[in-house]
């Protein structure tokens, strides 16, 4: 270990670029988008730093133009999973024993590479393969991932500083060891930043990882691996295994060396993994740490004192940005009858002004949903609402998958506060609103609290301070990220640590010291300088 108690550069949130007409960033990104559209790359697995091709391939397409293939990716089978675990185990000793400042250097460098020369590459991959508009890609793939790497490095140092006190003649300290074994990182399609954070947060703390990206977001995952390689991450520390969930997941969970799972995705998949680990608990060398951020049924609750203009904007941005495919997206709303005509008019006007189409056209506010299966689910939820006596499709509802998977921004009005889409996650651009009688505030708050199994994000809109306090208290356990007079999306690393409870996850707050704490195993050391030489205590002398 070098002599010196190093600081890390004070983290600052990466500024979000505007991509305004005539800007330099717009010109370079447009150029990369055009060249990426003209390429078809082949994405290998990366095991122990080596590219592995299995010949069992899948296609990475543009959801807004599903006939266009961006890449072919190789998929892992059981043999590759075993090789990846072996590579993670082989890299573990050197990496876990490397001074923390050297590990920090890798991720600080990765942050600067992404903020600079790799920014267009990761933004373009995210826009094309995950169908994000330029702004949605920029706040995710560029800004948030840079923030994860800068802030986590800072939190790592902060965590290591947490030390016990020592009595006279004794020296106590805590060493934050890496977990013994490897961490399985499993990422969702919807955030490139989350995909980058899931394997790197444990790796920063000295662990090695096997990373399975979502099959609908492989291109951005591959770019992240290239950035980490360029930043000097040693071979085998993170092993990249695209492939089907169960084909990769089952052999990984069967490994006795599994030391942790860092998951973001849907609730049923995490529950399946937790159950599998539980069933095999006696087979592991250590108790695997289970960290999962999962689904949501995020709400906007308006009080009669709400500012209607702000409320309408929050509903529209919260529900429809990135086509509602954010775990934090507003998907249910409670609107008092006294405000309803004004809210309805404003929401309708905003929706009419929304442009939807390819992210290559920067004037679009929305693009396509991720794949055929998501499209089919949304279409069928809209058809069910049309057929239901308890619900009414107020705005939108149109769908078209001829070229891309397009679902219009849709508002359902539900007379029943327990209507299906007021309770269950849909993960698409569908907002369900329930209009409540102003006099039934308490009852409606109770319904908001209990209607869904989730507890991820929620927002209240009110001007009166007593009301804000009352609503905050009534909805205390409904959300791990709670917003007052703001939309329930858009958490920023270092500012609003993110995560929810109930069926939404273990609430270990991605991008915070609390998350990093899960990836270390503490060794408490007590050194006694002058140990006793007599076993007897004073009370043993009678006189
Ligand atoms: P998903 O659960 O379908 O997939 C997530 C990942 O799990 C993918 O990589 C998938 O291949 C993998 N997987 C599936 N079955 C598996 C198995 N048996 N073993 C191992 N891995 C398996 O989720 P998705 O559609 O990619 O993402 C959307 C979901 O993610 C939504 O429910 C959303 O709310 C949630 N999400 C939550 C947060 C949060 O912070 N709470 C953030 C983003 C997304």
Coordinates of C-alpha atoms and ligand atoms in Angstrom, one line a residue:
X1 CA 0.0 0.0 0.0
X2 CA 1.5 3.4 -0.9
X3 CA 2.2 5.7 2.0
X4 CA -0.5 8.4 2.0
X5 CA -4.1 8.8 3.0
X6 CA -5.4 9.9 -0.4
X7 CA -8.4 12.0 -1.1
X8 CA -10.4 11.3 -4.3
X9 CA -11.4 14.3 -6.5
X10 CA -14.5 15.8 -5.0
X11 CA -17.4 14.4 -7.1
X12 CA -19.5 16.7 -9.1
X13 CA -22.6 15.7 -11.1
X14 CA -21.7 15.5 -14.8
X15 CA -23.3 18.5 -16.6
X16 CA -26.1 17.4 -18.9
X17 CA -25.5 18.6 -22.5
X18 CA -28.3 20.3 -24.4
X19 CA -27.8 19.1 -28.0
X20 CA -29.3 22.4 -29.2
X21 CA -29.3 23.2 -32.9
X22 CA -25.8 24.2 -34.0
X23 CA -24.1 22.8 -30.9
X24 CA -20.8 20.9 -31.3
X25 CA -22.2 18.0 -29.3
X26 CA -25.2 17.7 -31.6
X27 CA -22.9 17.5 -34.7
X28 CA -20.6 14.8 -33.3
X29 CA -23.4 12.7 -31.9
X30 CA -25.4 12.9 -35.2
X31 CA -22.3 11.8 -37.0
X32 CA -21.9 8.8 -34.7
X33 CA -25.6 7.9 -35.0
X34 CA -25.3 7.9 -38.8
X35 CA -22.2 5.7 -38.8
X36 CA -23.6 3.3 -36.2
X37 CA -26.7 2.9 -38.4
X38 CA -24.4 1.9 -41.3
X39 CA -22.5 -0.8 -39.2
X40 CA -23.4 -4.2 -38.0
X41 CA -21.1 -5.3 -35.2
X42 CA -20.5 -8.7 -33.8
X43 CA -20.6 -8.8 -30.0
X44 CA -18.7 -11.6 -28.3
X45 CA -18.8 -12.7 -24.7
X46 CA -15.8 -11.4 -22.7
X47 CA -14.4 -14.0 -20.3
X48 CA -11.1 -13.3 -18.5
X49 CA -10.5 -10.5 -20.9
X50 CA -10.8 -12.8 -24.0
X51 CA -13.5 -12.5 -26.6
X52 CA -15.5 -15.7 -26.8
X53 CA -17.9 -16.6 -29.7
X54 CA -20.4 -19.4 -29.2
X55 CA -22.1 -19.3 -32.6
X56 CA -25.5 -19.3 -30.8
X57 CA -26.4 -15.7 -31.7
X58 CA -29.2 -13.2 -31.1
X59 CA -29.9 -9.9 -32.9
X60 CA -29.7 -6.4 -31.4
X61 CA -32.2 -4.2 -33.3
X62 CA -33.7 -0.7 -33.2
X63 CA -37.0 -0.9 -31.4
X64 CA -38.3 2.0 -33.4
X65 CA -37.2 0.3 -36.7
X66 CA -37.2 -3.4 -35.8
X67 CA -36.1 -4.5 -39.2
X68 CA -32.8 -2.7 -38.7
X69 CA -30.1 -4.9 -37.1
X70 CA -27.4 -3.1 -35.2
X71 CA -25.5 -6.1 -34.0
X72 CA -25.3 -9.8 -33.7
X73 CA -24.4 -11.0 -30.2
X74 CA -23.1 -14.4 -29.1
X75 CA -25.0 -16.0 -26.2
X76 CA -23.5 -17.9 -23.3
X77 CA -24.3 -21.5 -22.5
X78 CA -23.4 -23.5 -19.4
X79 CA -19.7 -24.0 -20.4
X80 CA -19.2 -20.3 -20.8
X81 CA -20.9 -19.6 -17.5
X82 CA -18.4 -22.0 -15.8
X83 CA -15.5 -20.4 -17.6
X84 CA -16.7 -16.9 -16.5
X85 CA -16.9 -18.0 -12.9
X86 CA -13.4 -19.6 -13.1
X87 CA -12.1 -16.3 -14.6
X88 CA -13.7 -14.2 -11.8
X89 CA -12.3 -16.5 -9.2
X90 CA -8.8 -16.4 -10.8
X91 CA -8.8 -12.6 -10.9
X92 CA -10.1 -12.3 -7.3
X93 CA -6.8 -12.5 -5.3
X94 CA -4.8 -9.8 -7.1
X95 CA -7.8 -7.5 -7.6
X96 CA -9.1 -7.8 -4.0
X97 CA -5.7 -7.2 -2.6
X98 CA -4.9 -4.2 -4.9
X99 CA -4.8 -0.9 -2.9
X100 CA -8.2 0.8 -3.0
X101 CA -6.7 3.9 -4.6
X102 CA -5.6 1.8 -7.6
X103 CA -9.1 0.5 -8.0
X104 CA -10.5 4.0 -7.6
X105 CA -8.1 5.1 -10.4
X106 CA -9.7 2.7 -12.8
X107 CA -13.2 4.0 -12.3
X108 CA -12.3 7.6 -12.1
X109 CA -10.6 7.2 -15.4
X110 CA -13.6 5.4 -16.8
X111 CA -15.7 8.4 -15.7
X112 CA -13.5 10.8 -17.6
X113 CA -13.4 8.6 -20.7
X114 CA -17.2 8.4 -20.7
X115 CA -17.6 12.1 -20.1
X116 CA -15.3 12.8 -23.0
X117 CA -14.2 10.6 -25.9
X118 CA -16.7 7.8 -25.3
X119 CA -19.8 9.9 -24.7
X120 CA -21.1 9.8 -28.2
X121 CA -20.5 6.1 -28.5
X122 CA -22.5 5.1 -25.4
X123 CA -25.3 7.7 -26.1
X124 CA -25.7 6.5 -29.7
X125 CA -25.8 2.8 -28.7
X126 CA -28.4 3.7 -26.0
X127 CA -30.5 5.7 -28.4
X128 CA -30.5 3.2 -31.2
X129 CA -30.7 -0.1 -29.3
X130 CA -32.9 1.0 -26.4
X131 CA -34.9 3.7 -28.3
X132 CA -34.1 6.6 -26.1
X133 CA -34.4 10.2 -27.3
X134 CA -31.2 12.2 -27.1
X135 CA -32.1 13.8 -23.8
X136 CA -33.1 10.5 -22.2
X137 CA -29.9 8.9 -23.4
X138 CA -27.7 11.8 -22.2
X139 CA -29.2 11.8 -18.6
X140 CA -28.7 8.1 -18.4
X141 CA -25.8 6.7 -20.4
X142 CA -23.6 9.7 -20.1
X143 CA -24.5 11.7 -17.0
X144 CA -25.7 9.1 -14.6
X145 CA -23.0 6.5 -15.3
X146 CA -20.3 9.1 -15.0
X147 CA -21.9 10.1 -11.7
X148 CA -22.0 6.5 -10.4
X149 CA -18.3 6.1 -11.0
X150 CA -17.3 9.5 -9.6
X151 CA -19.6 9.4 -6.5
X152 CA -19.1 5.7 -5.7
X153 CA -15.3 6.2 -5.6
X154 CA -15.9 9.0 -3.2
X155 CA -18.3 6.9 -1.1
X156 CA -15.8 4.0 -1.1
X157 CA -13.2 6.2 0.6
X158 CA -15.8 7.5 3.0
X159 CA -16.8 4.0 4.0
X160 CA -13.2 2.9 4.6
X161 CA -12.9 5.9 7.0
X162 CA -15.6 4.5 9.2
X163 CA -13.5 3.0 12.1
X164 CA -14.2 2.0 15.7
X165 CA -12.6 3.7 18.7
X166 CA -9.8 2.2 20.7
X167 CA -9.4 1.9 24.5
X168 CA -6.1 2.8 26.1
X169 CA -3.4 0.4 25.2
X170 CA -5.4 -1.1 22.4
X171 CA -5.7 -0.5 18.7
X172 CA -9.0 -1.4 17.1
X173 CA -9.7 -1.1 13.4
X174 CA -12.0 -2.5 10.7
X175 CA -10.7 -3.8 7.4
X176 CA -13.3 -3.8 4.6
X177 CA -12.6 -7.0 2.8
X178 CA -14.0 -8.0 -0.6
X179 CA -16.6 -10.8 -0.4
X180 CA -15.2 -14.3 -0.8
X181 CA -16.4 -15.5 -4.1
X182 CA -17.9 -13.6 -7.1
X183 CA -20.9 -11.3 -7.5
X184 CA -23.6 -12.0 -10.1
X185 CA -24.7 -8.7 -11.7
X186 CA -27.9 -8.9 -13.7
X187 CA -29.1 -5.8 -15.5
X188 CA -32.4 -4.6 -17.0
X189 CA -32.8 -3.0 -20.5
X190 CA -34.0 0.3 -19.5
X191 CA -31.0 2.1 -18.0
X192 CA -27.5 2.0 -19.4
X193 CA -26.2 3.6 -16.2
X194 CA -27.7 0.9 -14.0
X195 CA -26.2 -1.8 -16.3
X196 CA -22.8 -0.1 -15.8
X197 CA -23.3 0.3 -12.1
X198 CA -24.4 -3.2 -11.2
X199 CA -21.1 -5.0 -11.9
X200 CA -18.8 -2.0 -11.2
X201 CA -20.1 -1.1 -7.7
X202 CA -19.0 -4.5 -6.3
X203 CA -15.9 -4.5 -8.4
X204 CA -14.9 -1.1 -7.0
X205 CA -15.0 -2.7 -3.5
X206 CA -12.5 -5.4 -4.6
X207 CA -14.9 -8.0 -5.8
X208 CA -15.0 -9.8 -9.2
X209 CA -18.2 -10.2 -11.2
X210 CA -20.1 -12.2 -13.7
X211 CA -22.4 -9.7 -15.5
X212 CA -25.4 -10.7 -17.5
X213 CA -26.9 -7.8 -19.5
X214 CA -30.4 -7.7 -20.8
X215 CA -30.7 -9.2 -24.3
X216 CA -32.5 -6.0 -25.5
X217 CA -29.6 -3.8 -24.3
X218 CA -26.5 -5.7 -25.3
X219 CA -25.0 -3.0 -27.5
X220 CA -24.6 -0.4 -24.7
X221 CA -23.4 -3.2 -22.4
X222 CA -20.6 -4.0 -24.9
X223 CA -19.6 -0.4 -25.1
X224 CA -19.4 -0.2 -21.3
X225 CA -17.0 -3.2 -21.4
X226 CA -14.8 -1.4 -23.9
X227 CA -14.7 1.8 -21.7
X228 CA -13.7 -0.3 -18.7
X229 CA -11.0 -2.0 -20.7
X230 CA -9.7 1.4 -21.9
X231 CA -9.7 2.5 -18.3
X232 CA -7.4 -0.3 -17.4
X233 CA -9.7 -2.7 -15.6
X234 CA -7.8 -6.0 -15.3
X235 CA -9.0 -9.1 -17.2
X236 CA -11.4 -11.3 -15.4
X237 CA -12.6 -8.7 -12.9
X238 CA -15.9 -8.2 -14.9
X239 CA -16.9 -11.0 -17.2
X240 CA -19.6 -10.2 -19.8
X241 CA -22.1 -12.9 -20.5
X242 CA -25.0 -12.0 -22.8
X243 CA -27.6 -14.8 -23.0
X244 CA -30.9 -16.0 -21.9
X245 CA -31.8 -15.4 -18.2
X246 CA -32.2 -18.9 -17.1
X247 CA -29.4 -20.4 -19.2
X248 CA -27.0 -18.0 -17.6
X249 CA -28.8 -17.7 -14.2
X250 CA -29.2 -21.3 -13.3
X251 CA -25.6 -22.4 -13.4
X252 CA -24.5 -19.2 -11.8
X253 CA -26.8 -19.7 -8.8
X254 CA -25.7 -23.3 -8.5
X255 CA -22.1 -22.2 -7.9
X256 CA -20.8 -22.6 -4.4
X257 CA -18.7 -19.4 -5.0
X258 CA -21.7 -17.1 -5.4
X259 CA -21.1 -14.4 -2.9
X260 CA -23.7 -11.9 -4.0
X261 CA -26.4 -10.9 -6.5
X262 CA -26.7 -7.3 -7.7
X263 CA -29.9 -7.2 -9.6
X264 CA -32.2 -4.7 -11.2
X265 CA -35.2 -5.8 -13.1
X266 CA -38.7 -7.1 -12.5
X267 CA -40.0 -8.4 -9.2
X268 CA -40.8 -12.0 -10.4
X269 CA -37.3 -12.6 -11.6
X270 CA -35.7 -11.3 -8.4
X271 CA -38.1 -13.4 -6.3
X272 CA -37.2 -16.4 -8.4
X273 CA -33.5 -15.8 -7.8
X274 CA -34.0 -15.2 -4.0
X275 CA -36.1 -18.5 -3.8
X276 CA -33.4 -20.4 -5.7
X277 CA -30.6 -19.1 -3.4
X278 CA -32.8 -20.0 -0.4
X279 CA -33.3 -23.5 -1.5
X280 CA -29.5 -23.9 -2.1
X281 CA -28.3 -22.0 0.9
X282 CA -26.4 -24.8 2.5
X283 CA -24.3 -25.3 -0.7
X284 CA -22.7 -21.8 -0.7
X285 CA -19.4 -21.1 0.9
X286 CA -20.8 -17.9 2.3
X287 CA -24.3 -16.3 2.7
X288 CA -24.8 -14.6 -0.7
X289 CA -25.7 -10.9 -0.4
X290 CA -28.9 -10.3 -2.2
X291 CA -29.4 -6.8 -3.5
X292 CA -32.3 -6.2 -5.9
X293 CA -34.2 -3.1 -7.1
X294 CA -37.3 -4.2 -8.9
X295 CA -40.7 -3.1 -10.1
X296 CA -42.9 -0.1 -9.2
X297 CA -46.4 1.2 -9.4
X298 CA -45.4 4.8 -8.9
X299 CA -48.0 7.4 -8.1
X300 CA -48.8 11.1 -8.3
X301 CA -51.2 12.1 -5.6
X302 CA -52.8 15.6 -6.0
X303 CA -54.5 17.6 -3.3
X304 CA -57.1 20.3 -4.0
X305 CA -54.5 22.9 -3.2
X306 CA -52.1 21.7 -6.0
X307 CA -50.7 23.9 -8.7
X308 CA -52.5 22.5 -11.7
X309 CA -50.0 23.6 -14.3
X310 CA -47.1 22.0 -12.4
X311 CA -49.2 18.9 -11.8
X312 CA -50.1 18.4 -15.4
X313 CA -46.4 18.7 -16.5
X314 CA -45.3 16.2 -13.8
X315 CA -48.0 13.7 -15.0
X316 CA -46.9 14.0 -18.6
X317 CA -43.2 14.0 -18.1
X318 CA -43.4 11.4 -15.3
X319 CA -45.5 9.0 -17.2
X320 CA -44.3 9.3 -20.8
X321 CA -40.6 10.1 -20.9
X322 CA -38.8 7.1 -22.2
X323 CA -42.2 5.7 -23.0
X324 CA -43.0 5.1 -19.4
X325 CA -40.2 2.5 -19.2
X326 CA -38.6 3.8 -16.0
X327 CA -39.0 1.9 -12.8
X328 CA -40.0 5.3 -11.3
X329 CA -42.5 6.3 -14.1
X330 CA -45.8 7.7 -12.9
X331 CA -48.3 5.1 -13.8
X332 CA -51.2 5.9 -11.5
X333 CA -52.6 9.3 -10.3
X334 CA -55.2 10.5 -7.8
X335 CA -56.9 13.7 -8.8
X336 CA -59.4 15.6 -6.7
X337 CA -62.7 16.3 -8.5
X338 CA -62.4 20.0 -8.0
X339 CA -59.3 20.1 -10.1
X340 CA -60.2 17.5 -12.6
X341 CA -61.6 19.6 -15.5
X342 CA -58.5 21.8 -15.4
X343 CA -56.0 18.9 -15.1
X344 CA -57.7 17.0 -17.9
X345 CA -57.6 19.9 -20.3
X346 CA -53.9 20.6 -19.6
X347 CA -52.9 16.9 -19.8
X348 CA -54.8 16.6 -23.1
X349 CA -53.1 19.7 -24.5
X350 CA -49.6 18.4 -23.6
X351 CA -50.3 14.9 -25.0
X352 CA -51.5 16.4 -28.3
X353 CA -48.2 18.3 -28.6
X354 CA -46.1 15.2 -28.0
X355 CA -44.2 14.0 -31.0
X356 CA -43.3 10.3 -31.2
X357 CA -40.9 8.6 -33.6
X358 CA -37.3 7.7 -34.2
X359 CA -34.7 9.0 -31.8
X360 CA -32.7 10.0 -34.8
X361 CA -35.2 12.9 -35.2
X362 CA -34.2 15.1 -32.2
X363 CA -37.6 16.9 -32.2
X364 CA -39.3 13.7 -30.9
X365 CA -40.3 13.5 -27.2
X366 CA -41.0 9.8 -27.3
X367 CA -39.8 6.8 -29.2
X368 CA -40.7 3.1 -29.3
X369 CA -41.2 0.6 -26.5
X370 CA -38.5 -2.0 -26.1
X371 CA -39.8 -5.1 -27.9
X372 CA -42.7 -7.1 -29.3
X373 CA -43.6 -8.6 -26.0
X374 CA -43.8 -5.2 -24.3
X375 CA -45.8 -3.9 -27.2
X376 CA -48.3 -6.8 -27.0
X377 CA -48.7 -6.3 -23.2
X378 CA -49.5 -2.6 -23.6
X379 CA -51.9 -3.2 -26.5
X380 CA -53.8 -5.8 -24.6
X381 CA -54.0 -3.5 -21.4
X382 CA -55.5 -0.8 -23.6
X383 CA -58.0 -3.2 -25.2
X384 CA -59.0 -4.5 -21.8
X385 CA -59.5 -0.9 -20.5
X386 CA -61.7 -0.2 -23.6
X387 CA -63.8 -3.2 -22.8
X388 CA -64.0 -2.6 -19.1
X389 CA -67.0 -1.0 -17.3
X390 CA -64.5 0.3 -14.6
X391 CA -62.2 2.2 -17.0
X392 CA -62.2 4.5 -19.9
X393 CA -59.4 5.3 -22.4
X394 CA -59.4 9.1 -22.3
X395 CA -56.4 10.0 -24.5
X396 CA -54.2 8.0 -26.9
X397 CA -54.5 4.3 -27.0
X398 CA -53.2 3.9 -30.6
X399 CA -50.6 1.3 -31.3
X400 CA -48.6 0.4 -34.4
X401 CA -45.8 -2.2 -34.6
X402 CA -45.5 -2.2 -38.4
X403 CA -42.1 -0.5 -38.4
X404 CA -41.3 0.0 -34.7
X405 CA -43.0 -0.8 -31.5
X406 CA -45.0 2.4 -31.0
X407 CA -47.6 2.9 -28.3
X408 CA -49.2 6.3 -28.0
X409 CA -49.1 8.2 -24.7
X410 CA -52.3 6.8 -23.2
X411 CA -54.4 8.0 -20.3
X412 CA -57.0 5.7 -18.7
X413 CA -59.5 7.0 -16.3
X414 CA -60.4 4.4 -13.7
X415 CA -63.6 4.8 -11.7
X416 CA -62.4 2.0 -9.5
X417 CA -59.2 2.9 -7.5
X418 CA -58.3 -0.8 -7.5
X419 CA -58.6 -1.2 -11.3
X420 CA -55.9 -3.5 -12.6
X421 CA -53.7 -0.7 -14.1
X422 CA -54.0 1.2 -10.7
X423 CA -52.3 -1.8 -9.1
X424 CA -50.0 -3.7 -11.5
X425 CA -46.9 -2.6 -13.2
X426 CA -47.2 -2.3 -17.0
X427 CA -43.9 -0.6 -17.8
X428 CA -45.2 1.4 -20.8
X429 CA -46.6 4.8 -21.7
X430 CA -49.9 4.2 -20.0
X431 CA -51.1 6.4 -17.1
X432 CA -54.2 5.5 -15.1
X433 CA -56.0 8.3 -13.2
X434 CA -58.6 8.0 -10.5
X435 CA -60.7 11.1 -9.8
X436 CA -61.7 11.2 -6.2
X437 CA -64.2 13.2 -4.3
X438 CA -62.4 16.0 -2.4
X439 CA -64.2 15.0 0.8
X440 CA -62.8 11.5 0.6
X441 CA -59.1 12.5 1.0
X442 CA -58.3 10.1 3.8
X443 CA -59.9 7.2 2.2
X444 CA -58.1 7.9 -1.1
X445 CA -54.8 8.2 0.7
X446 CA -55.3 4.8 2.3
X447 CA -56.1 3.3 -1.1
X448 CA -52.9 4.8 -2.6
X449 CA -51.0 3.3 0.3
X450 CA -52.4 -0.2 0.0
X451 CA -53.6 -0.6 -3.7
X452 CA -50.3 -2.0 -5.0
X453 CA -47.6 -4.3 -3.7
X454 CA -44.8 -1.9 -4.6
X455 CA -43.1 0.9 -2.7
X456 CA -40.7 2.6 -5.2
X457 CA -41.5 6.2 -6.0
X458 CA -44.4 8.6 -5.5
X459 CA -45.2 12.3 -5.6
X460 CA -47.6 14.6 -3.9
X461 CA -48.8 17.9 -5.2
X462 CA -50.2 20.4 -2.7
X463 CA -49.5 24.0 -1.7
X464 CA -50.7 24.1 1.9
X465 CA -47.9 23.1 4.3
X466 CA -50.2 21.3 6.8
X467 CA -51.5 19.2 3.9
X468 CA -48.0 18.4 2.7
X469 CA -47.1 17.2 6.1
X470 CA -50.3 15.1 6.3
X471 CA -49.8 13.5 2.9
X472 CA -46.2 12.8 3.6
X473 CA -47.0 11.0 6.8
X474 CA -50.0 9.1 5.4
X475 CA -47.8 7.8 2.5
X476 CA -44.6 7.3 4.5
X477 CA -44.2 3.6 3.5
X478 CA -45.4 3.9 -0.1
X479 CA -42.1 5.0 -1.6
X480 CA -38.4 4.9 -1.1
X481 CA -38.1 8.0 -3.2
X482 CA -40.8 10.6 -2.4
X483 CA -41.3 13.8 -4.2
X484 CA -43.1 17.0 -3.1
X485 CA -44.4 19.1 -6.0
X486 CA -42.2 17.3 -8.5
X487 CA -42.5 14.3 -10.9
X488 CA -41.5 10.9 -9.4
X489 CA -38.7 10.3 -11.9
X490 CA -35.2 11.6 -12.5
X491 CA -33.3 10.8 -9.3
X492 CA -29.7 12.1 -9.5
X493 CA -26.7 10.2 -8.0
X494 CA -25.4 12.0 -5.0
X495 CA -28.7 14.0 -4.6
X496 CA -31.5 11.5 -4.3
X497 CA -30.1 8.0 -3.5
X498 CA -32.5 5.6 -5.3
X499 CA -34.4 2.5 -4.3
X500 CA -37.7 1.3 -2.9
X501 CA -39.0 -1.2 -0.5
X502 CA -42.0 -3.6 -0.3
X503 CA -42.1 -5.6 -3.6
X504 CA -39.8 -2.9 -5.2
X505 CA -36.6 -4.2 -3.7
X506 CA -34.1 -4.3 -0.9
X507 CA -33.8 -0.5 -0.9
X508 CA -30.0 -0.5 -0.7
X509 CA -29.9 2.8 -2.5
X510 CA -27.9 2.6 -5.7
X511 CA -25.1 5.2 -5.9
X512 CA -24.7 5.6 -2.1
X513 CA -22.5 4.3 0.6
X514 CA -25.3 2.0 1.8
X515 CA -25.1 0.1 -1.5
X516 CA -21.3 -0.2 -1.3
X517 CA -21.6 -1.5 2.3
X518 CA -23.3 -4.6 0.9
X519 CA -20.2 -5.5 -1.2
X520 CA -17.7 -5.7 1.7
X521 CA -17.2 -8.1 4.6
X522 CA -15.7 -6.5 7.6
X523 CA -12.8 -7.8 9.6
X524 CA -12.6 -6.3 13.0
X525 CA -9.0 -6.3 14.3
X526 CA -8.0 -5.7 17.9
X527 CA -4.4 -5.4 18.8
X528 CA -3.4 -5.3 22.4
X529 CA 0.0 -3.7 22.9
X530 CA 0.8 -5.0 26.4
X531 CA -1.2 -8.2 26.9
X532 CA -1.9 -9.4 30.5
X533 CA 0.4 -12.0 32.0
X534 CA -1.8 -13.1 34.9
X535 CA -5.1 -14.9 34.4
X536 CA -6.5 -13.8 37.8
X537 CA -8.9 -10.8 38.3
X538 CA -8.6 -8.5 41.4
X539 CA -11.9 -9.7 42.9
X540 CA -10.3 -13.1 43.4
X541 CA -8.2 -11.7 46.3
X542 CA -10.5 -11.9 49.4
X543 CA -8.5 -9.5 51.6
Ligands
LIG1 P1 -36.5 -8.4 -16.4 O1 -36.7 -8.8 -15.0 O2 -37.3 -9.0 -17.5 O3 -35.0 -8.7 -16.8 C1 -33.9 -8.2 -16.0 C2 -32.7 -9.1 -16.2 O4 -32.9 -10.3 -15.6 C3 -32.4 -9.3 -17.7 O5 -31.0 -9.3 -17.8 C4 -32.9 -10.8 -17.8 O6 -32.3 -11.4 -18.9 C5 -32.5 -11.4 -16.5 N1 -33.2 -12.6 -16.1 C6 -34.5 -13.0 -16.5 N2 -34.7 -14.3 -15.9 C7 -33.6 -14.6 -15.3 C8 -33.2 -15.8 -14.5 N3 -34.0 -16.8 -14.4 N4 -31.9 -15.8 -14.0 C9 -31.1 -14.8 -14.2 N5 -31.4 -13.6 -14.9 C10 -32.6 -13.6 -15.4 O7 -36.6 -6.8 -16.4 P2 -36.5 -5.8 -17.6 O8 -37.7 -6.0 -18.5 O9 -35.1 -5.8 -18.3 O10 -36.6 -4.4 -16.9 C11 -37.8 -3.9 -16.5 C12 -38.0 -4.1 -15.0 O11 -36.9 -3.6 -14.3 C13 -39.3 -3.4 -14.5 O12 -40.0 -4.2 -13.6 C14 -38.7 -2.2 -13.8 O13 -39.5 -1.7 -12.8 C15 -37.4 -2.8 -13.2 N6 -36.5 -1.7 -12.9 C16 -36.3 -1.4 -11.6 C17 -35.4 -0.4 -11.2 C18 -35.2 0.0 -9.8 O14 -34.3 0.7 -9.5 N7 -36.1 -0.4 -8.9 C19 -34.7 0.2 -12.2 C20 -34.8 -0.2 -13.5 C21 -35.7 -1.2 -13.9

